[in-house]
Structures are given as C-alpha cells and as structure tokens.
mmCIF file of C-alpha atoms in Angstrom:
data_model
loop_
_atom_site.group_PDB
_atom_site.id
_atom_site.type_symbol
_atom_site.label_atom_id
_atom_site.label_comp_id
_atom_site.label_asym_id
_atom_site.label_seq_id
_atom_site.Cartn_x
_atom_site.Cartn_y
_atom_site.Cartn_z
ATOM 1 C CA MET A 21 49.505 17.032 34.602
ATOM 2 C CA THR A 22 47.517 18.181 31.554
ATOM 3 C CA SER A 23 49.675 18.419 28.432
ATOM 4 C CA PHE A 24 49.039 20.904 25.632
ATOM 5 C CA ASP A 25 50.204 20.797 22.019
ATOM 6 C CA VAL A 26 51.779 24.234 22.378
ATOM 7 C CA ALA A 27 52.679 26.719 25.101
ATOM 8 C CA PHE A 28 52.627 30.221 23.592
ATOM 9 C CA LEU A 29 54.307 33.194 25.276
ATOM 10 C CA GLY A 30 53.337 36.743 24.349
ATOM 11 C CA VAL A 31 49.795 37.866 23.529
ATOM 12 C CA GLY A 32 50.613 41.058 21.689
ATOM 13 C CA LEU A 33 49.962 42.494 18.257
ATOM 14 C CA MET A 34 51.304 39.359 16.549
ATOM 15 C CA GLY A 35 50.829 36.780 19.285
ATOM 16 C CA ASN A 36 47.066 37.149 19.509
ATOM 17 C CA PRO A 37 46.215 36.281 15.881
ATOM 18 C CA MET A 38 48.888 33.561 15.822
ATOM 19 C CA ILE A 39 47.337 31.865 18.854
ATOM 20 C CA GLN A 40 43.949 32.069 17.165
ATOM 21 C CA GLN A 41 45.419 30.336 14.119
ATOM 22 C CA LEU A 42 46.715 27.491 16.287
ATOM 23 C CA LEU A 43 43.277 27.108 17.866
ATOM 24 C CA SER A 44 41.550 27.164 14.474
ATOM 25 C CA HIS A 45 43.861 24.326 13.415
ATOM 26 C CA LYS A 46 42.620 22.285 16.389
ATOM 27 C CA LYS A 47 45.782 22.632 18.475
ATOM 28 C CA THR A 48 45.475 22.749 22.256
ATOM 29 C CA VAL A 49 47.213 25.869 23.533
ATOM 30 C CA ILE A 50 48.225 27.233 26.920
ATOM 31 C CA VAL A 51 49.253 30.886 26.832
ATOM 32 C CA TRP A 52 51.070 33.326 29.046
ATOM 33 C CA THR A 53 51.619 37.056 28.728
ATOM 34 C CA ARG A 54 52.802 39.672 31.193
ATOM 35 C CA THR A 55 49.469 41.515 31.058
ATOM 36 C CA LEU A 56 47.125 38.613 31.735
ATOM 37 C CA SER A 57 44.017 40.635 30.853
ATOM 38 C CA LYS A 58 45.178 40.609 27.208
ATOM 39 C CA ALA A 59 44.804 36.838 27.192
ATOM 40 C CA GLU A 60 41.289 36.733 28.637
ATOM 41 C CA PRO A 61 39.443 36.947 25.260
ATOM 42 C CA LEU A 62 41.380 33.881 24.079
ATOM 43 C CA LYS A 63 39.711 31.769 26.765
ATOM 44 C CA GLU A 64 36.441 31.997 24.847
ATOM 45 C CA LYS A 65 38.202 30.578 21.796
ATOM 46 C CA GLY A 66 39.562 27.595 23.703
ATOM 47 C CA ALA A 67 42.965 28.670 25.037
ATOM 48 C CA VAL A 68 43.991 28.097 28.642
ATOM 49 C CA VAL A 69 45.734 31.013 30.356
ATOM 50 C CA ALA A 70 48.679 30.218 32.615
ATOM 51 C CA ALA A 71 49.343 32.317 35.693
ATOM 52 C CA THR A 72 53.118 32.173 35.168
ATOM 53 C CA PRO A 73 55.481 31.412 32.266
ATOM 54 C CA ASN A 74 56.837 28.476 34.271
ATOM 55 C CA GLU A 75 53.372 26.920 34.413
ATOM 56 C CA ALA A 76 52.958 27.272 30.652
ATOM 57 C CA THR A 77 56.399 25.747 30.033
ATOM 58 C CA GLN A 78 55.766 22.779 32.294
ATOM 59 C CA LYS A 79 52.527 21.880 30.498
ATOM 60 C CA SER A 80 53.842 21.480 26.955
ATOM 61 C CA SER A 81 56.866 20.007 25.209
ATOM 62 C CA ILE A 82 56.770 22.759 22.549
ATOM 63 C CA ILE A 83 57.142 26.363 23.677
ATOM 64 C CA ILE A 84 56.672 29.186 21.173
ATOM 65 C CA SER A 85 57.844 32.654 22.175
ATOM 66 C CA MET A 86 56.589 35.819 20.528
ATOM 67 C CA LEU A 87 57.922 38.036 23.312
ATOM 68 C CA PHE A 88 59.013 41.492 22.158
ATOM 69 C CA ASP A 89 62.791 41.247 22.232
ATOM 70 C CA ALA A 90 65.849 39.335 23.416
ATOM 71 C CA LYS A 91 65.673 40.868 26.899
ATOM 72 C CA ALA A 92 62.125 39.578 27.426
ATOM 73 C CA ASN A 93 63.165 36.111 26.231
ATOM 74 C CA GLU A 94 66.276 36.162 28.416
ATOM 75 C CA ASP A 95 64.246 37.111 31.500
ATOM 76 C CA TYR A 96 61.862 34.241 30.782
ATOM 77 C CA LEU A 97 64.604 31.654 30.319
ATOM 78 C CA ASN A 98 66.515 32.800 33.397
ATOM 79 C CA ASN A 99 63.447 32.215 35.558
ATOM 80 C CA LEU A 100 63.001 28.597 34.507
ATOM 81 C CA GLN A 101 64.148 25.709 36.647
ATOM 82 C CA PRO A 102 66.780 23.279 35.235
ATOM 83 C CA GLN A 103 64.175 20.530 34.838
ATOM 84 C CA ASP A 104 61.981 22.840 32.735
ATOM 85 C CA PHE A 105 64.423 22.589 29.814
ATOM 86 C CA LYS A 106 64.818 18.831 29.503
ATOM 87 C CA GLU A 107 63.457 17.403 26.224
ATOM 88 C CA LYS A 108 61.553 20.653 25.556
ATOM 89 C CA THR A 109 61.615 22.424 22.198
ATOM 90 C CA PHE A 110 61.857 26.214 22.418
ATOM 91 C CA ILE A 111 60.854 28.092 19.252
ATOM 92 C CA VAL A 112 61.752 31.770 19.439
ATOM 93 C CA MET A 113 59.750 33.675 16.809
ATOM 94 C CA SER A 114 60.764 37.109 18.091
ATOM 95 C CA THR A 115 63.031 39.207 15.883
ATOM 96 C CA ILE A 116 66.359 39.272 17.721
ATOM 97 C CA SER A 117 70.007 39.384 16.669
ATOM 98 C CA VAL A 118 71.858 36.374 15.304
ATOM 99 C CA ALA A 119 74.280 36.528 18.244
ATOM 100 C CA GLU A 120 71.402 36.567 20.744
ATOM 101 C CA SER A 121 69.792 33.616 18.991
ATOM 102 C CA LYS A 122 72.984 31.559 19.151
ATOM 103 C CA ASN A 123 73.368 32.444 22.832
ATOM 104 C CA PHE A 124 69.857 31.107 23.478
ATOM 105 C CA GLN A 125 70.696 27.970 21.516
ATOM 106 C CA ASN A 126 73.784 27.367 23.660
ATOM 107 C CA LEU A 127 71.874 27.988 26.879
ATOM 108 C CA ILE A 128 68.924 25.754 26.038
ATOM 109 C CA THR A 129 70.876 22.856 24.562
ATOM 110 C CA SER A 130 73.303 22.894 27.504
ATOM 111 C CA LYS A 131 70.317 22.238 29.770
ATOM 112 C CA GLY A 132 68.932 19.372 27.706
ATOM 113 C CA GLY A 133 66.477 21.262 25.517
ATOM 114 C CA PHE A 134 66.168 21.953 21.796
ATOM 115 C CA TYR A 135 66.242 25.375 20.166
ATOM 116 C CA ILE A 136 64.708 26.757 16.967
ATOM 117 C CA GLU A 137 64.696 30.323 15.644
ATOM 118 C CA SER A 138 61.663 31.053 13.507
ATOM 119 C CA PRO A 139 60.946 34.733 12.809
ATOM 120 C CA VAL A 140 58.012 35.592 10.560
ATOM 121 C CA LEU A 141 57.466 37.950 7.660
ATOM 122 C CA GLY A 142 54.149 39.780 7.752
ATOM 123 C CA ASN A 143 52.125 42.011 10.068
ATOM 124 C CA ASN A 144 49.151 41.348 12.321
ATOM 125 C CA LYS A 145 46.675 41.595 9.423
ATOM 126 C CA VAL A 146 48.581 38.894 7.540
ATOM 127 C CA ALA A 147 48.716 36.807 10.726
ATOM 128 C CA GLU A 148 44.929 37.026 11.021
ATOM 129 C CA LEU A 149 44.660 35.431 7.577
ATOM 130 C CA GLY A 150 47.161 32.682 8.402
ATOM 131 C CA LYS A 151 49.429 33.812 5.577
ATOM 132 C CA LEU A 152 52.671 34.659 7.327
ATOM 133 C CA GLN A 153 55.964 33.499 5.867
ATOM 134 C CA VAL A 154 57.632 31.519 8.626
ATOM 135 C CA LEU A 155 61.431 31.289 8.405
ATOM 136 C CA PHE A 156 62.907 28.196 10.060
ATOM 137 C CA GLY A 157 66.421 28.031 11.494
ATOM 138 C CA GLY A 158 67.396 24.620 12.841
ATOM 139 C CA THR A 159 68.017 21.108 11.547
ATOM 140 C CA GLU A 160 66.127 19.389 8.744
ATOM 141 C CA ASP A 161 64.847 16.744 11.176
ATOM 142 C CA GLN A 162 63.473 19.468 13.440
ATOM 143 C CA PHE A 163 61.842 21.116 10.429
ATOM 144 C CA LYS A 164 60.055 17.883 9.462
ATOM 145 C CA ARG A 165 58.808 17.429 13.017
ATOM 146 C CA LEU A 166 57.662 21.007 13.641
ATOM 147 C CA GLU A 167 56.395 22.095 10.225
ATOM 148 C CA PRO A 168 52.869 20.714 10.925
ATOM 149 C CA ILE A 169 52.617 23.036 13.956
ATOM 150 C CA LEU A 170 54.201 26.112 12.362
ATOM 151 C CA SER A 171 52.180 25.761 9.148
ATOM 152 C CA SER A 172 49.194 26.946 11.194
ATOM 153 C CA PHE A 173 50.663 30.424 10.701
ATOM 154 C CA GLY A 174 51.354 30.229 6.959
ATOM 155 C CA ILE A 175 54.100 28.990 4.653
ATOM 156 C CA VAL A 176 57.121 27.549 6.492
ATOM 157 C CA ARG A 177 60.494 27.863 4.752
ATOM 158 C CA PHE A 178 63.559 25.915 5.859
ATOM 159 C CA MET A 179 66.460 28.401 5.793
ATOM 160 C CA GLY A 180 69.293 26.354 7.301
ATOM 161 C CA PRO A 181 70.960 26.229 10.736
ATOM 162 C CA VAL A 182 70.356 28.660 13.579
ATOM 163 C CA GLY A 183 71.376 32.129 12.421
ATOM 164 C CA SER A 184 70.210 31.759 8.829
ATOM 165 C CA ALA A 185 66.535 32.492 9.458
ATOM 166 C CA LEU A 186 67.256 35.657 11.435
ATOM 167 C CA SER A 187 69.848 36.862 8.924
ATOM 168 C CA THR A 188 67.180 36.489 6.249
ATOM 169 C CA LYS A 189 64.549 38.233 8.369
ATOM 170 C CA LEU A 190 66.815 41.214 9.055
ATOM 171 C CA ALA A 191 67.698 41.483 5.362
ATOM 172 C CA LEU A 192 63.992 41.518 4.506
ATOM 173 C CA ASN A 193 63.179 44.048 7.222
ATOM 174 C CA ASN A 194 65.927 46.240 5.808
ATOM 175 C CA PHE A 195 63.800 46.535 2.656
ATOM 176 C CA LEU A 196 60.820 47.561 4.772
ATOM 177 C CA LEU A 197 62.907 50.093 6.698
ATOM 178 C CA PHE A 198 64.081 51.856 3.549
ATOM 179 C CA PHE A 199 60.618 51.791 1.969
ATOM 180 C CA LEU A 200 59.307 53.458 5.132
ATOM 181 C CA VAL A 201 62.048 56.069 5.374
ATOM 182 C CA GLY A 202 61.903 56.734 1.628
ATOM 183 C CA PHE A 203 58.156 57.228 1.619
ATOM 184 C CA SER A 204 58.275 59.406 4.751
ATOM 185 C CA THR A 205 60.823 61.758 3.201
ATOM 186 C CA SER A 206 59.179 61.738 -0.256
ATOM 187 C CA PHE A 207 55.792 62.586 1.217
ATOM 188 C CA SER A 208 57.414 65.362 3.254
ATOM 189 C CA ILE A 209 58.837 66.809 0.027
ATOM 190 C CA VAL A 210 55.384 66.718 -1.558
ATOM 191 C CA GLN A 211 53.706 68.419 1.398
ATOM 192 C CA LYS A 212 56.371 71.082 1.884
ATOM 193 C CA SER A 213 56.438 71.869 -1.841
ATOM 194 C CA GLY A 214 52.672 72.291 -2.098
ATOM 195 C CA VAL A 215 52.388 69.491 -4.643
ATOM 196 C CA SER A 216 49.018 67.738 -5.013
ATOM 197 C CA GLU A 217 49.019 64.751 -2.682
ATOM 198 C CA SER A 218 46.326 63.010 -4.707
ATOM 199 C CA LYS A 219 48.326 63.339 -7.928
ATOM 200 C CA PHE A 220 51.407 62.046 -6.131
ATOM 201 C CA ALA A 221 49.401 59.008 -4.988
ATOM 202 C CA GLU A 222 47.963 58.491 -8.485
ATOM 203 C CA ILE A 223 51.433 58.509 -10.049
ATOM 204 C CA ILE A 224 52.712 55.952 -7.538
ATOM 205 C CA ALA A 225 49.650 53.751 -8.093
ATOM 206 C CA ASN A 226 50.454 53.601 -11.812
ATOM 207 C CA SER A 227 54.192 53.127 -11.513
ATOM 208 C CA PRO A 228 56.678 50.353 -10.686
ATOM 209 C CA PHE A 229 56.981 51.980 -7.229
ATOM 210 C CA LYS A 230 53.518 50.831 -6.189
ATOM 211 C CA LEU A 231 53.508 48.812 -2.970
ATOM 212 C CA PRO A 232 50.511 47.805 -0.845
ATOM 213 C CA TYR A 233 51.921 49.725 2.137
ATOM 214 C CA PHE A 234 52.011 53.116 0.453
ATOM 215 C CA GLU A 235 48.303 53.910 0.279
ATOM 216 C CA ASN A 236 47.868 53.053 3.957
ATOM 217 C CA TRP A 237 50.946 55.060 4.960
ATOM 218 C CA GLN A 238 49.854 58.114 2.989
ATOM 219 C CA ARG A 239 46.428 58.108 4.632
ATOM 220 C CA LYS A 240 47.941 57.883 8.109
ATOM 221 C CA MET A 241 50.555 60.558 7.388
ATOM 222 C CA THR A 242 47.981 62.914 5.878
ATOM 223 C CA GLU A 243 45.683 62.568 8.881
ATOM 224 C CA ARG A 244 48.599 62.278 11.329
ATOM 225 C CA ASP A 245 46.652 59.443 12.902
ATOM 226 C CA TYR A 246 48.816 56.397 13.560
ATOM 227 C CA SER A 247 46.558 54.695 16.087
ATOM 228 C CA ASP A 248 45.720 51.702 13.854
ATOM 229 C CA THR A 249 48.961 49.833 14.484
ATOM 230 C CA ASN A 250 50.030 47.090 12.085
ATOM 231 C CA PHE A 251 53.660 47.196 13.196
ATOM 232 C CA SER A 252 54.796 49.591 15.887
ATOM 233 C CA LEU A 253 57.226 52.485 15.708
ATOM 234 C CA ASN A 254 59.084 50.897 18.619
ATOM 235 C CA GLY A 255 59.275 47.653 16.656
ATOM 236 C CA ILE A 256 60.832 49.236 13.569
ATOM 237 C CA LYS A 257 63.290 51.113 15.822
ATOM 238 C CA LYS A 258 64.317 47.821 17.451
ATOM 239 C CA ASP A 259 64.731 46.177 14.066
ATOM 240 C CA CYS A 260 66.791 49.096 12.731
ATOM 241 C CA SER A 261 69.152 48.615 15.667
ATOM 242 C CA LEU A 262 69.425 44.888 14.900
ATOM 243 C CA ILE A 263 70.041 45.587 11.209
ATOM 244 C CA GLU A 264 72.749 48.116 12.092
ATOM 245 C CA GLU A 265 74.344 45.474 14.323
ATOM 246 C CA ILE A 266 74.429 42.713 11.706
ATOM 247 C CA ILE A 267 75.726 45.111 9.054
ATOM 248 C CA ARG A 268 78.530 46.135 11.413
ATOM 249 C CA ASP A 269 79.294 42.515 12.369
ATOM 250 C CA LEU A 270 79.558 41.544 8.695
ATOM 251 C CA GLY A 271 82.080 44.305 8.015
ATOM 252 C CA LEU A 272 79.660 46.433 5.984
ATOM 253 C CA ASN A 273 79.124 50.168 6.419
ATOM 254 C CA PRO A 274 76.429 50.925 9.046
ATOM 255 C CA GLU A 275 76.597 54.737 8.818
ATOM 256 C CA VAL A 276 73.248 55.239 7.056
ATOM 257 C CA HIS A 277 71.468 52.982 9.553
ATOM 258 C CA ARG A 278 72.957 54.906 12.474
ATOM 259 C CA VAL A 279 71.440 58.111 11.089
ATOM 260 C CA ILE A 280 68.050 56.443 10.577
ATOM 261 C CA LEU A 281 68.190 54.925 14.056
ATOM 262 C CA GLY A 282 68.788 58.368 15.515
ATOM 263 C CA ARG A 283 65.696 59.731 13.781
ATOM 264 C CA LEU A 284 63.599 56.778 14.962
ATOM 265 C CA GLU A 285 64.806 57.244 18.532
ATOM 266 C CA GLU A 286 63.808 60.892 18.306
ATOM 267 C CA ALA A 287 60.355 59.959 17.020
ATOM 268 C CA CYS A 288 59.862 57.508 19.895
ATOM 269 C CA LYS A 289 60.604 60.313 22.358
ATOM 270 C CA ASN A 290 58.054 62.644 20.799
ATOM 271 C CA VAL A 291 55.158 60.303 20.045
ATOM 272 C CA ASP A 292 53.821 57.107 21.591
ATOM 273 C CA PRO A 293 56.247 54.365 20.441
ATOM 274 C CA ASN A 294 53.356 51.892 20.324
ATOM 275 C CA LEU A 295 51.783 53.810 17.431
ATOM 276 C CA ASP A 296 52.045 52.462 13.896
ATOM 277 C CA MET A 297 55.468 52.569 12.264
ATOM 278 C CA SER A 298 54.170 55.173 9.786
ATOM 279 C CA ALA A 299 54.676 57.635 12.664
ATOM 280 C CA THR A 300 58.278 57.566 11.427
ATOM 281 C CA TYR A 301 57.028 60.457 9.294
ATOM 282 C CA GLU A 302 57.067 62.634 12.395
ATOM 283 C CA ALA A 303 60.861 62.306 12.582
ATOM 284 C CA PHE A 304 61.546 63.014 8.919
ATOM 285 C CA ASN A 305 59.122 65.862 8.291
ATOM 286 C CA PRO A 306 61.346 68.897 9.008
ATOM 287 C CA CYS A 307 58.482 71.166 10.033
ATOM 288 C CA LEU A 308 57.746 69.072 13.109
ATOM 289 C CA LEU A 309 60.469 67.378 15.109
ATOM 290 C CA TYR A 310 63.606 67.909 13.122
ATOM 291 C CA THR A 311 64.891 70.954 11.265
ATOM 292 C CA SER A 312 68.135 70.590 9.399
ATOM 293 C CA PRO A 313 70.542 73.469 10.117
ATOM 294 C CA SER A 314 71.177 75.814 7.223
ATOM 295 C CA PRO A 315 74.649 76.013 5.626
ATOM 296 C CA ARG A 316 75.155 79.341 7.424
ATOM 297 C CA ASP A 317 74.292 77.753 10.799
ATOM 298 C CA ARG A 318 76.654 74.868 10.129
ATOM 299 C CA GLN A 319 79.417 77.356 9.256
ATOM 300 C CA LYS A 320 78.848 79.230 12.543
ATOM 301 C CA SER A 321 79.143 76.040 14.574
ATOM 302 C CA ARG A 322 82.611 75.247 13.209
#
C-alpha cells in the first residue's frame, strides 16, 4: 500500500491553501473532502484524492483534519475501523471546544492512536502565504516530531497539553469577535448619522484603532458585498458559540456573548452564512434586520 507523508481532510477555505503549502514543501499528500470536485484542482499540484476518508486514513500515519466543526470530525472518527487508529497520529486543526478536543483525545488514545489539537490563527489569505500561527496542544515529544510537518503552514508554537491550544485560540478569536461587532456598530452609527464615511476611515487610519481588517470591512459594508470570503459568517457564529461555552465553563459571565450570538444567528438566517464575516453588519445595522424597540414600546410590552 502506498504511504503518504500526510492525509489531509477538508478542502475548504482554509484546507485548500494549507494543502498547497504542504505540497510546496515537498510533502506527499492524500486528501479527502465531502465534495470531491473541490479537490480536483489539487491533483494538478501533486495531491492524490481519496474516494473515502477511510482510504485517506489508511494511507498515512499522520492525519490532519481541517473539517468544519466537532460534528464533522466526530462523524469521520465514528466511521473508522478499530485498526485504522493504531499507531496513527490525528491532528485536529479545526476550531472546536476544549471539552470536544479532550473527548477526541480519549477516543483516539483508547484505540491505540495519538491525538494533537492544533488550531491556527489567520485567514485563507495568510494561509496562502504560509504565515499562519499554528498553536500546538500535546506533549513536547510530539511537538518535536511534528513541528517539521506543521511548519509548512507557518510558525508553530508549543502551548502545552491538549486543551491549552484551543483555549488560546478561543481567547484570540474573542478579540476578533469584538473588533468585528465593534466596527459593525460603529460604522452603523456613522451611516445613520450622515457622517462622512471617508473622514471616519481617515481618522481610524491615523489613530491607535487602526487594524488591517478595518479598511476591508468598511469597503464590504459600504458596498454590501460580502462575496469575497476570508472567514465566513457561519464560522464566526460557530466560534462565538464556542467562546460563550468556555466563558461559561470557566465561571465567567457569558451574557454579552449570548446577545452577540443571537444577532449572528439572525444574520445567518437572513443572508448566506457562507459569506464573509463582515456580513455581521447586516445584523447590527438597525435599518435592515434588527430594530431596537423604543422605550415607549418596551413600556407597552410590560
């Protein structure tokens, strides 16, 4: 049986450029994704496309998953045969909860395999450049063995045991979430107040608030065109749910995140959830999807 350096599961927004990075670093790769047509262009670059996830798993000792969420990873693992786990290293790079990650660790190690959590910081554009920040949750020995593979994607940082990498990733994504919500509401204020959008942008560009995201977000929100997806609305909604969960589990107050999650869920019902996360604007701009009740209306409802 032909053996590959890596089996990679999930040829999506992030998976595609990450696979290309592996190939550019001279790694042999077998890939699987639910929509096999998405993987076809990778054949020209040297990847082999597996017909099933089981086939991909059987042909490599290192399996990297960039499947969308815990459910997709669970479905994959549940379909494997007992012998498919033995002496295999499973690296889950999906953003999932700490509890889900530890459940996968218990499942895989109980069947004779090895488990690593390794979420990444950065979007598809960063992945194309091979400059992701790769967070590693596992043992130091595993880090030394796998860093040469994972460094194909960017800088690899050892965070500690399983749970530490995902806790860090969710804390970092919490920053992103509040930047996104803050900019969406601030830009709504500017538009509704009739303030010059260009002057607003100029002030931000010359202030400590300047972030590389903002110019791109403002353009998309102004044009209401979110088709150029760097990170999806559905993805930020999923991550908000995971952040709310870890905040609750740690005994912190999740109330603000519950409100934000509600707005994101509403946005996903009204626009294509696969659009860019800047479509969050459509949930926070009160002239479109959500109108806050007036004090008089609130009084009537009591």
